[in-house]
Coordinates of C-alpha atoms and ligand atoms in Angstrom, one line a residue:
M1 CA 28.4 84.3 -41.4
L2 CA 31.5 85.1 -43.4
T3 CA 34.9 85.9 -41.8
E4 CA 36.4 89.3 -42.6
Q5 CA 38.9 87.7 -44.9
E6 CA 36.3 85.8 -46.8
A7 CA 34.1 88.9 -47.1
L8 CA 37.0 91.1 -48.3
A9 CA 38.1 88.5 -50.8
R10 CA 34.6 88.3 -52.3
I11 CA 34.5 92.1 -52.6
L12 CA 37.9 92.4 -54.2
A13 CA 37.2 89.7 -56.7
L14 CA 34.4 91.9 -58.1
V15 CA 36.4 95.1 -58.2
S16 CA 38.7 96.1 -61.1
V17 CA 40.7 99.2 -61.9
L18 CA 38.6 102.0 -63.5
P19 CA 39.4 103.0 -67.1
S20 CA 42.0 105.7 -67.7
E21 CA 41.7 109.2 -69.1
R22 CA 44.0 112.0 -70.0
L23 CA 44.2 115.0 -67.8
S24 CA 46.3 118.2 -68.0
L25 CA 49.0 118.3 -65.4
N26 CA 47.4 121.2 -63.6
K27 CA 44.3 119.1 -63.0
A28 CA 46.1 115.9 -62.1
L29 CA 47.1 116.6 -58.5
F30 CA 46.5 113.5 -56.3
H31 CA 45.2 111.4 -59.2
R32 CA 46.9 108.1 -59.8
T33 CA 49.0 107.3 -62.9
A34 CA 47.4 104.7 -65.2
K35 CA 50.8 103.5 -66.6
A36 CA 54.5 103.6 -65.8
I37 CA 56.2 106.6 -67.3
F38 CA 59.8 106.7 -68.7
A39 CA 62.0 109.7 -69.2
T40 CA 62.4 111.1 -72.7
V41 CA 64.3 114.2 -71.6
A42 CA 67.4 113.8 -69.5
L43 CA 67.9 115.9 -66.4
P44 CA 70.0 117.9 -66.8
G45 CA 69.6 117.9 -70.6
F46 CA 73.2 119.3 -71.1
D47 CA 76.2 119.9 -68.9
N48 CA 75.7 123.2 -67.2
S49 CA 76.9 125.5 -64.5
A50 CA 75.6 125.2 -60.9
M51 CA 76.8 128.7 -60.0
D52 CA 77.3 132.2 -61.2
G53 CA 81.0 132.5 -61.8
Y54 CA 83.6 131.5 -64.4
A55 CA 84.0 128.4 -66.5
V56 CA 87.7 127.3 -66.2
R57 CA 90.1 124.5 -66.3
A58 CA 90.4 123.4 -62.7
A59 CA 94.2 122.8 -63.0
E60 CA 94.7 126.5 -64.0
T61 CA 93.0 127.8 -60.8
Q62 CA 95.8 126.4 -58.5
G63 CA 98.2 129.3 -59.1
K64 CA 97.7 133.0 -58.9
A65 CA 98.3 133.6 -62.6
P66 CA 95.4 135.7 -64.0
L67 CA 93.0 134.0 -66.4
H68 CA 91.8 136.2 -69.3
I69 CA 88.0 136.5 -69.6
I70 CA 87.3 135.9 -73.3
A71 CA 83.5 135.6 -73.5
E72 CA 80.2 135.4 -71.6
Q73 CA 77.8 132.4 -71.6
P74 CA 74.4 133.2 -70.2
A75 CA 71.6 130.7 -69.6
G76 CA 69.2 130.1 -72.5
K77 CA 71.3 129.8 -75.7
D78 CA 74.3 127.6 -76.1
Q79 CA 76.9 129.7 -77.9
Q80 CA 79.1 126.6 -78.5
L81 CA 82.0 128.4 -76.9
M82 CA 85.5 126.8 -76.6
L83 CA 87.8 127.7 -73.7
P84 CA 91.4 128.4 -74.8
P85 CA 94.2 127.8 -72.3
R86 CA 94.9 130.4 -69.6
S87 CA 91.4 131.9 -69.9
A88 CA 88.0 132.0 -68.3
I89 CA 84.4 132.4 -69.6
R90 CA 81.9 134.3 -67.5
I91 CA 79.0 132.0 -66.9
F92 CA 75.7 131.9 -65.0
T93 CA 73.6 129.3 -63.3
G94 CA 72.0 126.9 -65.8
A95 CA 74.2 128.1 -68.7
P96 CA 75.7 125.4 -70.9
M97 CA 79.4 124.6 -70.2
P98 CA 81.8 125.8 -72.8
R99 CA 84.0 123.0 -74.3
G100 CA 87.4 122.7 -72.8
A101 CA 86.2 123.9 -69.4
D102 CA 85.9 121.3 -66.6
A103 CA 84.8 123.3 -63.6
V104 CA 83.1 126.6 -62.6
I105 CA 84.7 128.8 -60.0
M106 CA 82.2 130.9 -58.0
Q107 CA 82.4 134.6 -58.5
E108 CA 82.9 135.0 -54.8
D109 CA 86.2 133.0 -55.1
V110 CA 87.9 135.2 -57.6
R111 CA 89.2 138.8 -57.8
A112 CA 88.5 140.7 -60.9
E113 CA 91.5 142.5 -62.4
G114 CA 90.5 144.4 -65.5
A115 CA 89.5 141.8 -68.1
S116 CA 91.1 139.0 -66.1
I117 CA 90.3 137.1 -62.9
V118 CA 92.7 135.9 -60.2
C119 CA 91.5 132.7 -58.4
I120 CA 91.5 133.1 -54.6
E121 CA 90.2 129.5 -53.9
P122 CA 91.1 126.9 -56.4
V123 CA 88.4 124.5 -57.7
E124 CA 88.5 120.7 -58.3
P125 CA 87.7 119.2 -61.7
E126 CA 83.9 118.8 -62.1
E127 CA 83.2 121.3 -59.3
N128 CA 80.0 123.3 -59.7
V129 CA 79.1 121.5 -63.0
R130 CA 75.8 119.6 -63.3
F131 CA 76.3 116.8 -65.8
T132 CA 73.9 115.6 -68.4
G133 CA 71.6 112.9 -67.1
C134 CA 73.0 112.8 -63.5
D135 CA 69.5 113.3 -62.0
L136 CA 67.5 111.4 -64.6
F137 CA 68.7 109.6 -67.8
V138 CA 66.6 109.0 -70.9
G139 CA 64.7 105.7 -70.6
Q140 CA 64.8 105.8 -66.8
K141 CA 61.5 104.9 -65.1
I142 CA 60.0 108.1 -63.6
M143 CA 56.9 106.6 -62.1
D144 CA 55.1 103.3 -61.7
A145 CA 51.4 102.8 -62.6
G146 CA 49.3 103.6 -59.5
E147 CA 51.5 106.4 -58.1
R148 CA 49.7 109.3 -56.5
L149 CA 50.6 112.5 -58.2
T150 CA 52.1 114.9 -55.6
P151 CA 53.4 118.4 -56.4
A152 CA 57.0 117.0 -56.7
K153 CA 56.0 114.2 -59.0
L154 CA 54.0 116.6 -61.2
A155 CA 57.1 118.8 -61.4
V156 CA 59.1 115.9 -62.7
L157 CA 56.5 115.2 -65.4
A158 CA 56.6 118.9 -66.3
T159 CA 60.4 118.6 -67.0
Q160 CA 59.5 116.0 -69.7
G161 CA 57.4 118.6 -71.5
L162 CA 54.2 116.7 -70.9
A163 CA 51.0 118.7 -71.1
E164 CA 48.8 115.8 -70.2
I165 CA 49.1 112.6 -68.2
E166 CA 47.1 109.4 -68.3
I167 CA 45.4 108.8 -65.0
V168 CA 42.9 106.4 -63.6
S169 CA 39.4 108.0 -63.9
S170 CA 37.7 109.3 -60.8
P171 CA 35.0 107.0 -59.5
R172 CA 31.4 108.3 -59.2
I173 CA 30.4 107.5 -55.6
A174 CA 27.1 107.9 -54.0
I175 CA 27.0 108.3 -50.2
V176 CA 23.6 107.5 -48.9
S177 CA 22.2 108.0 -45.4
T178 CA 19.0 106.4 -44.3
G179 CA 16.8 106.9 -41.3
D180 CA 13.8 109.0 -40.2
E181 CA 15.7 110.2 -37.2
L182 CA 18.4 112.1 -39.1
V183 CA 18.4 115.8 -39.5
S184 CA 20.8 117.9 -41.7
A185 CA 23.1 120.5 -40.2
G186 CA 21.4 123.9 -39.7
Q187 CA 17.9 122.4 -39.0
P188 CA 16.6 122.4 -35.5
L189 CA 16.6 119.1 -33.6
E190 CA 13.2 117.8 -32.5
A191 CA 12.9 115.4 -29.7
G192 CA 14.2 112.0 -30.8
Q193 CA 16.2 113.3 -33.7
I194 CA 20.0 113.4 -34.3
Y195 CA 22.2 115.1 -36.8
N196 CA 23.5 113.1 -39.7
S197 CA 27.2 112.5 -39.0
N198 CA 27.8 109.5 -41.1
A199 CA 27.3 111.3 -44.4
V200 CA 30.0 113.9 -43.4
M201 CA 32.4 111.1 -42.1
L202 CA 32.0 108.9 -45.1
E203 CA 32.4 111.7 -47.7
A204 CA 35.6 112.8 -45.8
L205 CA 36.9 109.2 -45.8
V206 CA 36.3 108.9 -49.5
R207 CA 38.0 112.3 -50.2
Q208 CA 40.9 111.5 -48.0
Q209 CA 41.6 108.4 -50.1
A210 CA 40.7 109.3 -53.6
N211 CA 39.6 111.9 -56.1
A212 CA 36.0 111.1 -56.6
E213 CA 32.8 112.6 -57.9
V214 CA 30.6 112.4 -54.8
T215 CA 26.7 112.4 -54.8
L216 CA 25.1 112.7 -51.4
A217 CA 21.6 111.3 -50.9
H218 CA 19.3 110.7 -47.9
F219 CA 16.3 108.5 -47.7
P220 CA 13.7 108.1 -45.0
D221 CA 12.9 104.6 -43.7
D222 CA 10.4 104.2 -46.4
L223 CA 10.6 101.2 -48.8
P224 CA 9.3 102.8 -52.0
A225 CA 11.5 105.9 -51.5
I226 CA 14.6 103.8 -50.8
T227 CA 13.8 101.4 -53.7
E228 CA 13.4 104.2 -56.2
G229 CA 16.3 106.3 -55.0
L230 CA 18.7 103.4 -54.7
G231 CA 17.8 102.1 -58.2
Q232 CA 18.8 105.4 -59.7
L233 CA 22.0 105.7 -57.8
I234 CA 23.1 102.1 -58.6
A235 CA 22.6 102.7 -62.3
T236 CA 24.8 105.8 -62.3
H237 CA 27.5 105.2 -59.7
V238 CA 30.5 102.8 -59.4
F239 CA 30.2 102.8 -55.6
V240 CA 27.1 103.3 -53.5
I241 CA 28.0 103.6 -49.8
L242 CA 25.0 103.4 -47.7
S243 CA 24.8 103.6 -43.9
G244 CA 22.0 102.5 -41.7
G245 CA 19.0 100.4 -42.5
V246 CA 20.9 97.1 -42.9
S247 CA 20.1 95.6 -39.5
V248 CA 17.1 93.4 -38.5
G249 CA 14.8 96.2 -37.3
D250 CA 11.3 96.6 -38.8
H251 CA 12.4 99.9 -40.3
D252 CA 15.6 98.6 -41.9
C253 CA 14.6 98.8 -45.6
V254 CA 17.8 98.3 -47.5
K255 CA 17.5 94.6 -48.0
P256 CA 13.8 94.7 -49.0
A257 CA 14.7 97.6 -51.4
L258 CA 17.5 95.5 -53.0
A259 CA 15.1 92.6 -53.2
A260 CA 12.5 94.8 -54.9
L261 CA 15.2 95.9 -57.4
G262 CA 16.1 92.2 -58.1
I263 CA 19.5 92.5 -56.5
K264 CA 20.7 89.6 -54.4
P265 CA 23.4 90.6 -51.9
E266 CA 26.7 88.9 -52.2
F267 CA 26.7 88.7 -48.4
W268 CA 25.1 90.2 -45.4
R269 CA 26.7 90.0 -41.9
V270 CA 30.4 89.5 -41.3
Q271 CA 32.3 88.3 -38.2
I272 CA 33.6 91.7 -37.1
K273 CA 33.0 93.9 -34.1
P274 CA 31.9 96.6 -34.6
G275 CA 30.2 96.1 -38.0
K276 CA 28.5 92.8 -38.0
P277 CA 25.4 93.8 -40.2
L278 CA 27.6 94.8 -43.2
L279 CA 26.0 94.1 -46.5
F280 CA 27.6 94.0 -49.9
A281 CA 25.9 93.7 -53.3
Q282 CA 27.1 93.9 -56.9
S283 CA 24.8 95.1 -59.6
G284 CA 26.2 95.7 -63.1
R285 CA 29.3 97.8 -62.5
C286 CA 28.1 99.1 -59.2
H287 CA 29.6 98.0 -55.9
L288 CA 27.0 98.6 -53.1
F289 CA 28.1 98.6 -49.5
G290 CA 25.4 98.7 -46.8
L291 CA 27.4 99.9 -43.7
P292 CA 25.8 99.7 -40.3
G293 CA 24.3 103.0 -39.1
N294 CA 26.2 103.2 -35.8
P295 CA 29.0 105.7 -36.5
V296 CA 32.0 103.6 -35.3
S297 CA 30.7 100.5 -37.1
A298 CA 30.4 102.5 -40.3
F299 CA 33.9 103.9 -39.8
V300 CA 35.5 100.5 -39.1
T301 CA 33.7 98.7 -41.9
Y302 CA 34.7 101.5 -44.3
Q303 CA 38.3 101.1 -43.3
V304 CA 38.3 97.3 -43.5
F305 CA 36.2 96.7 -46.5
V306 CA 35.4 99.9 -48.5
R307 CA 38.8 101.4 -48.4
P308 CA 40.6 98.4 -50.1
A309 CA 37.9 98.2 -52.7
L310 CA 38.0 101.9 -53.6
A311 CA 41.8 101.7 -53.5
L312 CA 41.8 98.8 -56.0
A313 CA 39.4 100.6 -58.3
T314 CA 41.5 103.8 -58.3
G315 CA 44.7 102.0 -59.2
V316 CA 46.4 101.8 -55.9
P317 CA 49.1 99.1 -55.9
E318 CA 48.1 95.8 -54.2
A319 CA 50.5 96.3 -51.2
E320 CA 48.8 99.6 -50.3
L321 CA 45.2 98.6 -50.3
R322 CA 44.7 98.4 -46.6
M323 CA 45.1 100.7 -43.7
P324 CA 48.7 101.6 -42.9
A325 CA 50.1 99.6 -40.0
V326 CA 52.7 100.3 -37.4
S327 CA 54.1 98.4 -34.4
A328 CA 53.1 99.6 -30.9
T329 CA 53.5 98.4 -27.3
L330 CA 50.3 97.9 -25.4
A331 CA 49.8 100.2 -22.4
Q332 CA 47.1 97.9 -20.9
P333 CA 46.2 94.2 -20.9
L334 CA 43.3 93.5 -23.3
Q335 CA 41.0 90.6 -23.8
N336 CA 38.3 89.7 -26.3
L337 CA 35.8 87.4 -24.7
G338 CA 33.4 87.7 -27.7
D339 CA 32.9 85.5 -30.7
R340 CA 34.1 88.0 -33.3
P341 CA 37.4 89.9 -33.8
H342 CA 37.2 93.2 -32.1
Y343 CA 38.6 96.4 -33.5
L344 CA 39.5 98.5 -30.5
R345 CA 40.0 102.2 -31.0
G346 CA 42.9 103.9 -29.3
K347 CA 45.8 106.2 -29.6
V348 CA 49.4 105.5 -30.5
V349 CA 51.8 108.0 -28.9
D350 CA 55.6 107.4 -29.1
G351 CA 55.0 103.8 -30.0
V352 CA 52.6 103.0 -27.2
F353 CA 48.9 102.1 -27.9
T354 CA 46.3 103.0 -25.3
P355 CA 42.6 102.2 -25.8
L356 CA 40.4 105.2 -25.7
G357 CA 36.9 105.9 -24.4
S358 CA 33.9 103.6 -24.6
Q359 CA 34.4 100.8 -27.1
Q360 CA 30.7 100.8 -28.0
S361 CA 29.7 101.1 -31.6
H362 CA 27.9 104.4 -31.2
A363 CA 30.7 106.1 -29.3
L364 CA 32.1 108.5 -31.8
F365 CA 34.0 110.8 -29.5
G366 CA 36.7 108.3 -28.5
L367 CA 37.2 107.5 -32.2
S368 CA 37.7 111.2 -32.9
Q369 CA 40.3 111.4 -30.1
G370 CA 42.3 108.3 -31.3
N371 CA 44.4 107.5 -34.3
A372 CA 44.6 103.7 -34.4
L373 CA 42.7 100.5 -34.4
L374 CA 43.9 97.4 -32.7
R375 CA 42.4 94.1 -33.9
V376 CA 42.0 91.6 -31.1
D377 CA 40.9 88.2 -32.2
S378 CA 38.0 86.3 -30.7
G379 CA 39.2 84.6 -27.5
E380 CA 42.6 86.4 -27.6
T381 CA 44.4 87.8 -24.6
C382 CA 47.0 90.5 -24.9
A383 CA 49.5 91.3 -22.1
V384 CA 50.6 94.8 -21.1
G385 CA 53.9 95.5 -22.9
E386 CA 53.2 93.2 -25.8
V387 CA 54.2 94.6 -29.2
R388 CA 51.3 94.5 -31.7
T389 CA 50.6 95.8 -35.2
V390 CA 48.0 98.6 -35.0
L391 CA 46.2 100.2 -38.0
I392 CA 46.5 103.9 -38.3
Y393 CA 43.6 106.1 -39.4
Ligands
AMP1 P1 20.3 101.5 -38.1 O1 21.3 100.6 -38.6 O2 19.6 102.3 -39.2 O3 19.4 100.9 -37.2 O4 21.1 102.6 -37.3 C1 21.9 102.2 -36.1 C2 22.2 103.4 -35.3 O5 23.0 104.3 -36.1 C3 21.0 104.3 -34.9 O6 21.2 104.7 -33.6 C4 21.0 105.4 -35.9 O7 20.3 106.5 -35.4 C5 22.4 105.6 -36.1 N1 22.6 106.2 -37.4 C6 22.2 105.8 -38.6 N2 22.5 106.5 -39.6 C7 23.3 107.6 -39.1 C8 23.9 108.7 -39.6 N3 23.9 109.0 -40.9 N4 24.5 109.5 -38.7 C9 24.6 109.3 -37.4 N5 24.0 108.2 -36.9 C10 23.3 107.4 -37.7
MG2 MG1 18.0 103.3 -39.4

């Protein structure tokens, strides 16, 4: 049985970044940049006023001598004005600075006297002036490849006059549930049946992480149905994320279906708790994950194995492939007497980690109340008060 590290390394070795495509900025929210981007337009693009007021020579605002208003410079068109001595030019926020002026005095800081102003509060040189390139200079790197486009990042791209941006394409992902016991929302539950929660959870995990085109499918525990359905999904998707049917039960049809399709799994079973029956297969461009059916096992194996693979495919930088980690102090002593590393679910509050609820692999409620996983190695003992790295979900 592979260790987690071996299993993840095998998966990542088979994943590469998806091709790029051009998208208009208004469709690019939360996509990842395919390339680094450099400024071609400086910010600001010209020296301009930060205030509504008067362009002046700062030295001339020290005394009470009136400054004659000789012109007006609004935003929008540079009139190429020149400020003569002992004068002021009426100016507005964003308007180009007249030559000869070295500061803007706010209109609140002057008293108008006919066609002149008297300065009440003097200004310093450069005050209320926004200088060319002080925010961003031409040639400066705006973004790295793999950055997620947030509203603020899109705004910076817009300042460059870009209508489109090259982003990493969205993966086509199939989320597949298996099992005769599963019932969709809205249907009545018969004795022995349960609602399908993995499909909802896995789709949400995917969408939380990446822009994706998601296909949902469900197959009963029926070999011909799974074989046919899986074959189609594998041919048309970059990721197929299955849950259930990968264990050793008589009705676990995923491995026989892959065999019927001529697909040999890269591995089946990993030293991890919960999540041991994890299966991974590669067929053409498709990465197929067979996650265990138990909801917490599916969640943990998604986080540990699927998340980094999907991150890599969607252009996320190497350092950010895994779950975010923080340090936390343990509220309780913990021990792992088992032969596999155990991911314990719990909650971090004010830097203290407390395990939550039943740690069994079906027990979804505790997971839903928590926010962090703590990995305790096989045979490991943790003392109360010990500081550990926990993984935030
Ligand atoms: P399996 O691996 O198919 O034997 O499933 C293991 C456990 O997970 C069983 O109790 C299943 O009922 C449960 N299970 C499988 N698929 C789902 C699902 N989509 N939603 C909720 N529970 C599931
Ligand atoms: Mg099943």
